[in-house]
Coordinates of C-alpha atoms in Angstrom, one line a residue:
Chain A
M23 CA -5.5 85.4 -46.3
N24 CA -7.5 82.6 -47.9
E25 CA -6.9 79.6 -50.2
V26 CA -7.5 81.5 -53.4
I27 CA -5.1 84.2 -52.5
D28 CA -2.6 81.6 -51.3
L29 CA -2.8 80.0 -54.8
L30 CA -2.3 83.2 -56.6
L31 CA 0.8 84.0 -54.4
R32 CA 2.3 80.5 -55.1
H33 CA 2.3 81.2 -58.9
R34 CA 5.5 80.1 -60.7
S35 CA 5.9 79.6 -64.3
I36 CA 6.3 75.9 -65.2
R37 CA 8.4 74.8 -68.2
K38 CA 8.7 71.1 -67.6
F39 CA 5.8 68.8 -67.5
T40 CA 5.1 65.1 -66.9
S41 CA 3.6 63.1 -69.7
E42 CA 0.3 63.0 -67.8
P43 CA -2.4 64.4 -70.1
V44 CA -4.7 67.3 -69.3
T45 CA -8.2 65.6 -69.4
A46 CA -11.0 67.0 -71.6
E47 CA -12.9 67.8 -68.3
Q48 CA -10.0 69.8 -67.0
R49 CA -9.6 71.6 -70.4
T50 CA -13.2 72.5 -70.5
A51 CA -13.1 73.8 -66.9
I52 CA -10.1 75.9 -67.8
L53 CA -11.8 77.4 -70.8
R54 CA -15.1 78.1 -69.1
A55 CA -13.2 79.9 -66.4
A56 CA -11.5 81.9 -69.1
Q57 CA -14.8 82.8 -70.6
A58 CA -16.1 84.1 -67.3
A59 CA -13.5 86.9 -67.1
S60 CA -14.5 90.4 -67.5
T61 CA -14.6 91.7 -71.1
S62 CA -15.1 95.2 -72.4
S63 CA -18.7 95.8 -73.1
N64 CA -19.2 92.1 -73.5
M65 CA -17.2 92.1 -76.8
Q66 CA -15.3 89.0 -75.9
A67 CA -12.8 90.1 -78.4
Y68 CA -10.4 87.1 -78.1
S69 CA -10.1 83.6 -79.4
V70 CA -8.1 80.7 -78.1
I71 CA -6.6 78.0 -80.4
H72 CA -5.9 74.6 -79.0
V73 CA -3.0 73.1 -80.8
T74 CA -3.3 69.4 -80.9
N75 CA -1.4 68.6 -84.0
Q76 CA 2.1 67.6 -83.0
A77 CA 3.8 68.7 -86.2
L78 CA 2.2 72.1 -85.7
K79 CA 3.3 72.3 -82.0
N80 CA 6.9 71.5 -83.2
Q81 CA 6.8 74.3 -85.8
L82 CA 5.4 76.8 -83.1
A83 CA 8.0 75.7 -80.6
E84 CA 10.7 76.6 -83.3
L85 CA 9.1 79.9 -84.2
A86 CA 8.9 80.8 -80.5
G87 CA 12.7 80.6 -80.5
G88 CA 13.2 76.9 -79.9
Q89 CA 11.2 76.5 -76.7
A90 CA 10.9 72.8 -76.5
Y91 CA 8.2 72.9 -73.8
V92 CA 5.8 74.2 -76.5
S93 CA 6.0 71.0 -78.4
E94 CA 6.3 68.8 -75.3
C95 CA 3.5 70.2 -73.0
P96 CA 0.2 68.3 -72.8
L97 CA -2.0 71.3 -73.6
F98 CA -0.8 74.2 -75.8
L99 CA -3.1 77.2 -76.3
V100 CA -2.7 80.3 -78.3
W101 CA -4.5 83.3 -77.0
C102 CA -5.5 85.7 -79.8
A103 CA -6.8 89.2 -79.8
D104 CA -9.9 88.9 -82.1
L105 CA -11.8 91.7 -83.6
H106 CA -12.8 89.5 -86.6
R107 CA -15.8 88.0 -84.8
F108 CA -16.8 91.3 -83.4
A109 CA -16.7 92.7 -87.0
A110 CA -18.7 89.8 -88.4
A111 CA -21.4 90.2 -85.7
A112 CA -21.6 94.0 -86.0
G113 CA -21.6 93.7 -89.8
R114 CA -25.0 92.0 -89.7
H115 CA -26.4 95.4 -88.7
T116 CA -24.1 98.1 -89.9
D117 CA -22.1 99.1 -92.9
A118 CA -19.7 101.0 -90.7
P119 CA -16.2 99.7 -91.3
I120 CA -14.6 97.9 -88.3
T121 CA -11.0 99.1 -88.0
G122 CA -8.4 97.8 -85.8
N123 CA -7.8 101.2 -84.3
A124 CA -5.7 101.7 -81.1
E125 CA -8.7 101.6 -78.9
H126 CA -10.0 98.3 -80.5
F127 CA -6.5 97.0 -80.3
I128 CA -6.4 97.7 -76.5
I129 CA -9.8 96.1 -76.0
A130 CA -8.9 92.9 -77.8
T131 CA -5.4 92.6 -76.3
V132 CA -6.9 93.1 -72.8
D133 CA -9.8 90.7 -73.4
A134 CA -7.3 88.0 -74.4
A135 CA -5.1 88.7 -71.4
L136 CA -8.0 88.7 -68.9
A137 CA -9.3 85.4 -70.2
A138 CA -5.8 83.8 -70.3
Q139 CA -5.1 84.8 -66.7
N140 CA -8.3 83.2 -65.6
A141 CA -7.3 80.1 -67.5
A142 CA -3.9 80.1 -65.8
V143 CA -5.5 80.5 -62.3
A144 CA -8.0 77.7 -63.1
A145 CA -5.2 75.4 -64.3
E146 CA -3.2 76.0 -61.2
S147 CA -6.2 75.4 -59.0
L148 CA -6.3 71.9 -60.6
G149 CA -2.7 71.2 -59.6
L150 CA -1.4 71.9 -63.1
G151 CA 1.3 74.4 -64.1
A152 CA 1.5 76.9 -66.9
V153 CA 3.7 79.3 -68.6
Y154 CA 2.9 82.2 -71.0
I155 CA 4.8 82.1 -74.3
G156 CA 5.4 85.6 -75.5
G157 CA 8.0 84.2 -77.9
L158 CA 5.1 83.6 -80.4
R159 CA 5.6 87.3 -81.2
N160 CA 9.1 86.6 -82.5
K161 CA 7.5 85.4 -85.7
P162 CA 3.9 86.6 -85.5
A163 CA 3.3 86.5 -89.3
E164 CA 4.4 82.9 -89.6
V165 CA 2.4 81.9 -86.5
S166 CA -0.7 83.6 -87.9
E167 CA -0.2 81.8 -91.3
L168 CA 0.1 78.5 -89.6
L169 CA -3.1 79.0 -87.5
G170 CA -5.1 80.5 -90.4
L171 CA -5.7 83.7 -88.5
P172 CA -7.9 86.2 -90.5
Q173 CA -7.5 90.0 -90.6
L174 CA -8.2 91.6 -87.2
V175 CA -6.8 88.7 -85.2
Y176 CA -3.3 88.4 -83.8
P177 CA -1.6 85.9 -81.5
V178 CA -0.9 87.7 -78.2
F179 CA 0.8 84.9 -76.5
G180 CA 0.8 81.1 -76.2
M181 CA 0.3 79.1 -73.0
C182 CA 1.8 75.6 -72.0
I183 CA -0.3 73.7 -69.5
G184 CA 0.4 70.4 -67.8
M185 CA 1.4 68.5 -64.7
P186 CA 4.5 70.2 -63.3
D187 CA 7.8 68.1 -63.4
Q188 CA 9.8 70.8 -61.7
E189 CA 9.8 72.9 -58.6
P190 CA 11.2 76.2 -59.6
L191 CA 12.0 78.9 -56.9
L192 CA 9.4 81.5 -56.4
R193 CA 10.7 84.6 -58.3
P194 CA 10.5 87.6 -56.0
R195 CA 8.7 90.7 -57.3
L196 CA 9.4 94.4 -57.1
P197 CA 8.7 95.8 -53.6
L198 CA 5.0 96.8 -53.5
E199 CA 6.1 100.5 -53.2
A200 CA 7.6 100.4 -56.6
V201 CA 4.4 99.6 -58.5
Y202 CA 1.9 101.2 -56.0
H203 CA 1.1 104.9 -56.0
E204 CA -1.3 106.9 -54.0
N205 CA -3.3 109.5 -55.9
R206 CA -0.3 110.5 -58.1
Y207 CA 2.5 108.6 -59.9
T208 CA 5.7 108.8 -58.0
D209 CA 9.1 107.5 -58.9
N210 CA 10.8 105.3 -56.4
P211 CA 14.4 104.7 -57.3
V212 CA 15.2 103.3 -53.9
A213 CA 12.8 100.4 -54.5
I214 CA 14.7 99.6 -57.7
D215 CA 17.9 99.6 -55.6
V216 CA 16.4 97.2 -53.1
Y217 CA 15.0 95.0 -55.9
D218 CA 18.4 94.9 -57.7
E219 CA 19.9 93.2 -54.7
T220 CA 16.9 90.9 -54.3
I221 CA 17.3 89.7 -57.9
R222 CA 21.0 89.4 -57.4
D223 CA 20.4 87.0 -54.5
Y224 CA 17.7 85.1 -56.4
M225 CA 19.7 84.6 -59.5
D226 CA 22.7 83.5 -57.4
R227 CA 20.6 80.9 -55.8
R228 CA 18.9 79.8 -59.0
T229 CA 22.1 79.4 -60.9
G230 CA 24.2 78.0 -58.0
G231 CA 26.4 81.1 -58.1
K232 CA 26.9 81.2 -61.9
A233 CA 24.9 84.4 -62.5
D234 CA 26.0 87.9 -61.3
T235 CA 23.2 90.2 -62.3
T236 CA 20.6 92.6 -61.1
W237 CA 17.1 93.5 -62.2
S238 CA 18.1 96.7 -63.9
K239 CA 21.0 94.8 -65.7
E240 CA 18.4 92.3 -66.9
M241 CA 16.1 95.1 -68.1
A242 CA 19.0 96.8 -69.9
A243 CA 19.8 93.5 -71.6
K244 CA 16.1 93.2 -72.7
T245 CA 16.4 96.6 -74.6
Q246 CA 18.6 94.7 -77.1
R247 CA 15.8 92.6 -78.6
P248 CA 12.9 94.8 -79.2
R249 CA 10.8 92.9 -81.7
K250 CA 10.7 95.9 -84.0
H251 CA 8.7 94.0 -86.5
M252 CA 5.4 94.2 -84.5
K253 CA 4.0 97.3 -86.0
A254 CA 4.4 96.2 -89.6
F255 CA 3.0 92.9 -88.7
L256 CA 0.0 94.3 -86.9
Q257 CA -0.7 96.6 -89.8
G258 CA -0.7 93.6 -92.1
Q259 CA -3.3 92.0 -89.9
G260 CA -5.5 95.0 -90.3
F261 CA -4.7 96.8 -87.0
E262 CA -4.2 100.4 -88.1
I263 CA -3.6 101.4 -84.5
E264 CA -5.0 104.8 -85.4
Chain B
M45 CA -14.8 71.3 -60.4
N46 CA -13.3 73.0 -57.4
E47 CA -13.8 76.1 -55.3
V48 CA -11.5 78.4 -57.2
I49 CA -13.1 77.5 -60.6
D50 CA -16.5 78.0 -59.0
L51 CA -15.4 81.4 -57.9
L52 CA -14.2 82.3 -61.4
L53 CA -17.5 81.1 -62.9
R54 CA -19.6 83.1 -60.5
H55 CA -17.9 86.4 -61.6
R56 CA -20.2 89.3 -62.3
S57 CA -19.3 92.9 -62.5
I58 CA -20.5 94.8 -59.4
R59 CA -21.4 98.5 -59.8
K60 CA -23.1 99.2 -56.5
F61 CA -21.3 99.0 -53.1
T62 CA -22.2 99.1 -49.5
S63 CA -20.3 101.8 -47.4
E64 CA -18.3 99.1 -45.7
P65 CA -14.6 99.9 -46.2
V66 CA -12.0 97.7 -47.8
T67 CA -9.5 97.2 -45.0
A68 CA -5.7 97.8 -45.5
E69 CA -5.1 94.1 -45.0
Q70 CA -7.6 93.3 -47.8
R71 CA -6.0 95.8 -50.0
T72 CA -2.5 94.5 -49.5
A73 CA -3.7 91.0 -50.1
I74 CA -5.3 92.0 -53.4
L75 CA -2.2 93.9 -54.5
R76 CA 0.2 91.2 -53.6
A77 CA -1.9 88.8 -55.6
A78 CA -1.7 91.2 -58.4
Q79 CA 2.1 91.3 -58.2
A80 CA 2.2 87.5 -58.3
A81 CA 0.7 87.3 -61.8
S82 CA 2.9 86.3 -64.8
T83 CA 4.9 89.2 -66.3
S84 CA 6.8 89.3 -69.6
S85 CA 10.5 88.5 -68.8
N86 CA 9.9 89.9 -65.3
M87 CA 9.5 93.4 -66.7
Q88 CA 6.5 94.1 -64.4
A89 CA 5.6 96.8 -66.8
Y90 CA 2.6 98.1 -64.9
S91 CA 1.7 100.4 -62.1
V92 CA -1.4 100.8 -60.0
I93 CA -2.6 104.1 -58.6
H94 CA -4.9 103.9 -55.5
V95 CA -7.2 107.0 -55.6
T96 CA -7.9 108.0 -52.0
N97 CA -8.7 111.6 -52.6
Q98 CA -12.4 112.1 -52.9
A99 CA -12.3 115.2 -55.1
L100 CA -10.0 113.2 -57.5
K101 CA -12.4 110.3 -57.5
N102 CA -15.2 112.6 -58.4
Q103 CA -13.2 114.1 -61.3
L104 CA -12.3 110.6 -62.5
A105 CA -16.0 109.5 -62.3
E106 CA -16.9 112.5 -64.4
L107 CA -14.1 111.9 -67.0
A108 CA -15.2 108.2 -67.2
G109 CA -18.5 109.3 -68.5
G110 CA -20.4 110.1 -65.3
Q111 CA -20.0 106.7 -63.7
A112 CA -21.0 107.4 -60.0
Y113 CA -19.7 104.2 -58.7
V114 CA -16.1 105.4 -59.5
S115 CA -16.6 108.1 -56.9
E116 CA -18.7 106.0 -54.5
C117 CA -16.7 102.8 -54.3
P118 CA -14.6 102.1 -51.3
L119 CA -11.4 101.2 -53.3
F120 CA -10.7 102.8 -56.7
L121 CA -7.6 101.6 -58.6
V122 CA -6.2 102.8 -61.9
W123 CA -4.1 100.1 -63.6
C124 CA -1.5 101.6 -65.9
A125 CA 0.8 100.2 -68.5
D126 CA 4.2 101.4 -67.3
L127 CA 7.4 101.4 -69.3
H128 CA 8.7 104.4 -67.4
R129 CA 10.0 102.4 -64.6
F130 CA 11.5 99.8 -67.0
A131 CA 13.3 102.7 -68.9
A132 CA 14.6 104.1 -65.6
A133 CA 16.0 100.8 -64.6
A134 CA 17.5 99.9 -68.0
G135 CA 18.8 103.4 -68.2
R136 CA 21.2 102.7 -65.3
H137 CA 23.2 100.4 -67.7
T138 CA 22.5 101.4 -71.3
D139 CA 22.2 104.5 -73.3
A140 CA 19.9 102.7 -75.8
P141 CA 16.6 104.8 -76.0
I142 CA 13.6 103.0 -74.6
T143 CA 10.7 103.4 -77.1
G144 CA 7.1 102.7 -76.6
N145 CA 7.1 100.6 -79.8
A146 CA 4.2 98.2 -80.5
E147 CA 6.0 95.3 -78.8
H148 CA 6.6 97.2 -75.6
F149 CA 3.1 98.6 -75.8
I150 CA 1.7 95.0 -75.8
I151 CA 4.0 93.9 -73.0
A152 CA 3.0 96.7 -70.8
T153 CA -0.8 96.4 -71.5
V154 CA -0.7 92.7 -71.0
D155 CA 1.2 93.0 -67.7
A156 CA -1.3 95.5 -66.4
A157 CA -4.2 93.2 -67.4
L158 CA -2.7 90.0 -65.8
A159 CA -2.0 91.9 -62.6
A160 CA -5.5 93.5 -62.6
Q161 CA -7.2 90.2 -63.2
N162 CA -5.4 88.6 -60.3
A163 CA -6.5 91.5 -58.2
A164 CA -10.1 91.0 -59.3
V165 CA -10.0 87.3 -58.4
A166 CA -8.4 88.0 -55.0
A167 CA -11.1 90.6 -54.3
E168 CA -13.9 88.3 -55.2
S169 CA -12.3 85.6 -53.0
L170 CA -12.7 87.9 -50.1
G171 CA -16.3 88.3 -50.8
L172 CA -15.8 91.7 -52.5
G173 CA -17.1 92.7 -55.9
A174 CA -15.3 94.6 -58.7
V175 CA -15.8 96.2 -62.1
Y176 CA -13.4 97.3 -64.7
I177 CA -13.7 101.0 -65.8
G178 CA -12.6 101.2 -69.5
G179 CA -14.3 104.6 -69.5
L180 CA -11.1 106.1 -68.3
R181 CA -10.0 105.9 -71.9
N182 CA -12.8 108.4 -72.8
K183 CA -10.5 111.1 -71.6
P184 CA -7.1 109.5 -71.2
A185 CA -5.1 112.8 -71.5
E186 CA -7.0 114.4 -68.7
V187 CA -6.8 111.3 -66.6
S188 CA -3.1 111.1 -67.1
E189 CA -2.6 114.8 -66.2
L190 CA -4.7 114.3 -63.0
L191 CA -2.7 111.3 -61.9
G192 CA 0.7 112.8 -62.9
L193 CA 1.5 110.0 -65.3
P194 CA 5.0 110.5 -66.9
Q195 CA 5.9 109.5 -70.5
L196 CA 5.6 105.8 -71.3
V197 CA 2.7 105.3 -68.9
Y198 CA -0.9 105.2 -69.8
P199 CA -4.1 104.3 -67.9
V200 CA -5.4 101.0 -69.3
F201 CA -8.5 100.9 -67.1
G202 CA -9.8 101.7 -63.6
M203 CA -11.2 99.2 -61.2
C204 CA -13.9 99.8 -58.5
I205 CA -13.8 97.3 -55.5
G206 CA -16.0 97.0 -52.6
M207 CA -18.7 95.0 -50.8
P208 CA -21.5 94.3 -53.2
D209 CA -24.8 96.0 -52.7
Q210 CA -26.5 94.3 -55.7
E211 CA -27.1 90.8 -57.1
P212 CA -26.8 91.2 -60.9
L213 CA -27.7 88.4 -63.2
L214 CA -24.9 86.2 -64.4
R215 CA -24.2 87.5 -68.0
P216 CA -24.1 84.5 -70.4
R217 CA -21.0 84.2 -72.5
L218 CA -20.7 83.2 -76.2
P219 CA -20.9 79.4 -76.8
L220 CA -17.5 77.9 -76.1
E221 CA -17.3 76.9 -79.9
A222 CA -17.3 80.5 -80.8
V223 CA -14.1 81.4 -79.1
Y224 CA -12.4 78.0 -79.2
H225 CA -10.7 76.7 -82.3
E226 CA -8.6 73.5 -82.8
N227 CA -5.3 73.9 -84.7
R228 CA -6.8 76.4 -87.1
Y229 CA -9.0 79.5 -86.8
T230 CA -12.5 78.7 -88.0
D231 CA -15.6 81.0 -88.3
N232 CA -18.7 79.9 -86.5
P233 CA -21.7 82.0 -87.6
V234 CA -24.1 79.6 -86.1
A235 CA -22.7 80.2 -82.6
I236 CA -23.4 83.9 -83.2
D237 CA -27.0 83.1 -84.1
V238 CA -27.3 81.0 -80.9
Y239 CA -25.8 83.7 -78.8
D240 CA -28.0 86.4 -80.3
E241 CA -31.0 84.6 -78.9
T242 CA -29.3 84.0 -75.5
I243 CA -28.6 87.7 -75.2
R244 CA -32.1 88.6 -76.3
D245 CA -33.5 86.4 -73.4
Y246 CA -30.9 87.8 -71.0
M247 CA -31.7 91.4 -71.8
D248 CA -35.4 90.8 -71.7
R249 CA -35.0 89.3 -68.2
R250 CA -32.6 92.1 -67.1
T251 CA -34.7 94.9 -68.2
G252 CA -38.1 93.4 -67.4
G253 CA -39.1 93.3 -71.0
K254 CA -37.9 96.8 -71.9
A255 CA -34.9 95.8 -74.1
D256 CA -35.3 94.0 -77.5
T257 CA -31.8 93.5 -78.7
T258 CA -29.3 90.8 -79.6
W259 CA -25.5 90.5 -79.2
S260 CA -24.8 91.4 -82.8
K261 CA -27.0 94.4 -82.5
E262 CA -25.2 95.5 -79.3
M263 CA -21.9 95.1 -81.2
A264 CA -23.1 97.1 -84.1
A265 CA -24.1 99.9 -81.7
K266 CA -20.5 99.8 -80.2
T267 CA -19.0 100.7 -83.5
Q268 CA -20.6 104.2 -83.2
R269 CA -18.2 105.2 -80.3
P270 CA -14.8 104.1 -81.3
R271 CA -12.6 106.4 -79.1
K272 CA -10.6 107.6 -82.2
H273 CA -8.5 109.8 -80.0
M274 CA -6.4 106.9 -78.6
K275 CA -3.6 106.8 -81.1
A276 CA -2.8 110.6 -80.8
F277 CA -3.1 110.3 -77.0
L278 CA -0.7 107.3 -76.9
Q279 CA 1.8 109.1 -79.2
G280 CA 1.7 112.1 -76.8
Q281 CA 2.6 109.7 -73.9
G282 CA 5.6 108.4 -75.9
F283 CA 4.2 105.3 -77.3
E284 CA 5.3 105.4 -80.9
I285 CA 3.6 102.0 -81.6
E286 CA 6.3 101.3 -84.2

């Protein structure tokens, strides 16, 4: 429909990068674009930590479950939900305690996500590739310790950015009818049937015939690793979620 | 730096729209762009509800705190975090109960946000304007009831889209140094001082001299309406956040 939409539709996660650095100008453009995203009541309740220290990148790669691209990528960012700065600012004028209640938790998590997505789009517009690293939530307490995150801040995900050194297949999404509803939420099991076959074909092509799976099988497998530690971790960071 | 980044940097929330409709082609392009966003392990744990029924739009506008643009905008979308479809798919292959634990809650909330931000960018690339409606979380139970949301689904925010009928000022963001950290989280109170003055100037210009406020004052005011009902509501929707 236009070049921006074409860019969005071409999105693929990139996990292998050339050694070409991301320039300071590119990084600044990416971060300015992130800042321009919508934010709830202008709270800007997120922070981004640029990890330049190679030893630190190696540790984070390990904590994320041994994802080598975290240590190898030219630009590694950690996107954090951040109510600490909000609390510091508000604290100049009120004694009301700032709690990490569920609403504040949503605001900060969404603010971090909107900013990060703008960053990803900006990076891709510069010919760079990116991948989100949810694996930082495998060991969120250790990650927070390493990055010196204060109370009311947590790492939502990392992001690797760099010049792509791979051409992964475009991963097909659910049929639009599966995620789209008019006026009222409606189950669409047939769309899941259709998508199961789509993913079977895609995985077959991606693995050269080695994988025999479907979307629903993949989702069932995912229930086996639920990161049950997150609530206790978040409470330790001051998010009462209440 | 390029046209995409320029587009992102020009973002302003639009709350007044002409009567020009958003075409079906535009809507499909916006939704396809949303679907192309990154998603945790391909879970696609979000749904989008297109509200076409005018009476329903009016009710939602009221529940959002009387935001008339919700009922007036040509295209109103409700972005939901959705683990219901994930549970239905996984349930084809496992008896493991799908809980809305904190990790799943984060995944679904982030997936909804990434998709929505791509939608907003796509809309703006088409010359349309958009605004996020966090106000749906004022009355989340009533909103969920009206939209027939099942367990494990909650409305994260709404989004108004349409042809802009206003030219709001660009709202300045925090200095980059306030949100950006290298290797380790660092407080930057001076950046808040600077931004307080920036927002004082901005509000003065926006209100024609009627507002005398700063960012930190605005944030202190925000602590007075914390939507404390969210945890109980989320528990009612099956999110144990544990």
